[in-house]
Amino acid sequence: MEQELYNIKENALKEINDVQDKKLLAEIKVKYLGKQGELTAILRNMRNIAPEDRPKMGAIVNEVRNALEEAFYSKEDIFAKQELEEKLQSEKVDITEPSKGIRKGSLHPIPSVLDKFIDICVSMGFTVVEGPEVESDYYNFESMNTPKNHPARDMQDSFYITENILLRTQTSAVQGRELETRKPPFKIVVPGRTYRNDSDSTHSPMFHQMEGLVVDENVSMADLKIMLSEMMKRLYGENTKIRFRPSYFPFTEPSIEVDVSCPNCAGNGCKTCKGTGFLEILGAGVVNPKVLEIAGIDSKKYRGFAFGMGIERTSMVLNSISDLRPMFKNDARFLNQMK
Ligand code: PHE
């Protein structure tokens, strides 16, 4: 039996020494030390040995087992180190290779125009306010002197949710709300999303507007024109030419539309401005006294002027593009070229 143990030891050590593979090593381990292993079998046999021989045999069994465990352990260690080394080699990173550079994000052309215009208005003393996008027919139309069946409603193809609730078609809806709660004099601007059932290269069903409203005792069309001229110059550049045209809105009287010279051709006429040299970007006017009266403001004492600017239009003008749809497709290659 003693000899048998030494044979096991010798064979096992040789096998461990020769093996070149982690999996095979594990199999050898099972073969000798596993539950059905050769050494385990001998241990199980101990009870058949004469009691006086047991201590000696026990010592030999332990010696053999320690030797094998030690050998397995160091071989496993060798394999583990080899594996790590291979992994490090295959996953090697060349830290001297030049980097691809970090691509910087930028603001989307819509919020960037809004921010710029808000800054201009705030510097001129305006307060920024917001209102709901899901709006009542009352604020969107009636408070703006546009009762039901008014022909001017046809100018804005609206998304109704119920008979009296709709997606606001204009930020002018917030005029109605603010006129009810604010005490004149005040100057507010309202940036926000608006919705109309329109979809082509220059219209999107969701678009943005920026409303301005000034209410005071002695304001007139002259103040409106001066203020808009200054705003447009700051927004589009000092050399921008501005053109005022008569127009019609139920909530302003008189009403005007404002065009700026096309930045693409400096007013000479090109594709962007359809040869006219100008681009239409906002509607404005002196607040119709009826709008003040509807909100409970004394129209003998107070007057106002208002304007509503299309942000997509402005962004199109600033970027000289004739189709706004790519602005709402998340193609970074396009958006990165925008101002
Ligand atoms: N709300 C108008 C529109 O969307 C624009 C406007 C605002 C006109 C304020 C006059 C005064 O077309």
mmCIF file of N, CA, C and O and ligand atoms in Angstrom, residues 156 169-170 172 175 196 209 211 249 251-252 283-285 306-308, ligand 1:
data_model
loop_
_atom_site.group_PDB
_atom_site.id
_atom_site.type_symbol
_atom_site.label_atom_id
_atom_site.label_comp_id
_atom_site.label_asym_id
_atom_site.label_seq_id
_atom_site.Cartn_x
_atom_site.Cartn_y
_atom_site.Cartn_z
ATOM 1 N N GLN A 156 -56.006 80.013 -39.568
ATOM 2 C CA GLN A 156 -55.247 79.083 -38.737
ATOM 3 C C GLN A 156 -55.992 77.766 -38.628
ATOM 4 O O GLN A 156 -56.967 77.649 -37.898
ATOM 5 N N THR A 169 -52.867 77.751 -31.446
ATOM 6 C CA THR A 169 -52.394 78.032 -32.801
ATOM 7 C C THR A 169 -51.444 79.213 -32.811
ATOM 8 O O THR A 169 -50.804 79.492 -33.818
ATOM 9 N N GLN A 170 -51.405 79.939 -31.692
ATOM 10 C CA GLN A 170 -50.557 81.143 -31.626
ATOM 11 C C GLN A 170 -50.223 81.446 -30.165
ATOM 12 O O GLN A 170 -51.038 81.205 -29.268
ATOM 13 N N SER A 172 -50.248 84.191 -29.083
ATOM 14 C CA SER A 172 -51.143 85.301 -28.710
ATOM 15 C C SER A 172 -52.134 84.870 -27.632
ATOM 16 O O SER A 172 -52.639 85.710 -26.878
ATOM 17 N N GLN A 175 -51.427 86.283 -24.451
ATOM 18 C CA GLN A 175 -51.814 87.696 -24.287
ATOM 19 C C GLN A 175 -53.087 87.781 -23.462
ATOM 20 O O GLN A 175 -53.183 88.552 -22.504
ATOM 21 N N ARG A 196 -50.452 74.050 -35.949
ATOM 22 C CA ARG A 196 -51.466 74.250 -36.991
ATOM 23 C C ARG A 196 -51.398 73.096 -37.975
ATOM 24 O O ARG A 196 -50.311 72.537 -38.202
ATOM 25 N N GLN A 209 -43.223 80.124 -31.760
ATOM 26 C CA GLN A 209 -43.424 81.563 -31.912
ATOM 27 C C GLN A 209 -42.866 82.278 -30.697
ATOM 28 O O GLN A 209 -42.638 81.681 -29.647
ATOM 29 N N GLU A 211 -44.023 85.723 -28.784
ATOM 30 C CA GLU A 211 -44.996 86.799 -28.730
ATOM 31 C C GLU A 211 -44.416 87.944 -27.908
ATOM 32 O O GLU A 211 -43.715 87.704 -26.926
ATOM 33 N N PHE A 249 -55.048 91.521 -38.500
ATOM 34 C CA PHE A 249 -55.274 90.531 -37.437
ATOM 35 C C PHE A 249 -56.430 91.077 -36.609
ATOM 36 O O PHE A 249 -56.519 92.294 -36.404
ATOM 37 N N PHE A 251 -56.852 91.010 -33.540
ATOM 38 C CA PHE A 251 -56.456 91.518 -32.217
ATOM 39 C C PHE A 251 -55.545 92.736 -32.273
ATOM 40 O O PHE A 251 -55.123 93.246 -31.238
ATOM 41 N N THR A 252 -55.212 93.199 -33.483
ATOM 42 C CA THR A 252 -54.432 94.444 -33.577
ATOM 43 C C THR A 252 -55.090 95.371 -34.597
ATOM 44 O O THR A 252 -55.690 94.930 -35.571
ATOM 45 N N GLY A 283 -45.760 89.153 -37.527
ATOM 46 C CA GLY A 283 -46.970 89.957 -37.571
ATOM 47 C C GLY A 283 -46.996 90.809 -36.321
ATOM 48 O O GLY A 283 -46.491 90.420 -35.276
ATOM 49 N N ALA A 284 -47.589 92.011 -36.442
ATOM 50 C CA ALA A 284 -47.584 92.905 -35.281
ATOM 51 C C ALA A 284 -48.683 93.950 -35.436
ATOM 52 O O ALA A 284 -49.412 93.966 -36.433
ATOM 53 N N GLY A 285 -48.788 94.814 -34.462
ATOM 54 C CA GLY A 285 -49.757 95.887 -34.570
ATOM 55 C C GLY A 285 -50.058 96.529 -33.230
ATOM 56 O O GLY A 285 -49.533 96.123 -32.190
ATOM 57 N N ALA A 306 -48.244 94.796 -29.971
ATOM 58 C CA ALA A 306 -47.889 93.384 -29.848
ATOM 59 C C ALA A 306 -47.224 92.919 -31.130
ATOM 60 O O ALA A 306 -47.397 93.513 -32.196
ATOM 61 N N PHE A 307 -46.441 91.870 -30.989
ATOM 62 C CA PHE A 307 -45.864 91.245 -32.183
ATOM 63 C C PHE A 307 -45.758 89.738 -31.962
ATOM 64 O O PHE A 307 -45.741 89.272 -30.818
ATOM 65 N N GLY A 308 -45.767 88.986 -33.047
ATOM 66 C CA GLY A 308 -45.609 87.539 -32.948
ATOM 67 C C GLY A 308 -44.648 87.084 -34.034
ATOM 68 O O GLY A 308 -44.895 87.298 -35.223
HETATM 69 N N1 PHE B 1 -50.579 85.668 -33.721
HETATM 70 C C1 PHE B 1 -50.267 86.134 -35.045
HETATM 71 C C2 PHE B 1 -50.015 84.916 -35.923
HETATM 72 O O1 PHE B 1 -49.729 83.852 -35.408
HETATM 73 C C3 PHE B 1 -49.075 87.032 -35.043
HETATM 74 C C4 PHE B 1 -49.325 88.323 -34.305
HETATM 75 C C5 PHE B 1 -49.006 88.426 -32.968
HETATM 76 C C6 PHE B 1 -49.845 89.428 -34.962
HETATM 77 C C7 PHE B 1 -49.222 89.629 -32.283
HETATM 78 C C8 PHE B 1 -50.053 90.606 -34.306
HETATM 79 C C9 PHE B 1 -49.740 90.708 -32.983
HETATM 80 O O2 PHE B 1 -50.054 85.000 -37.126
#
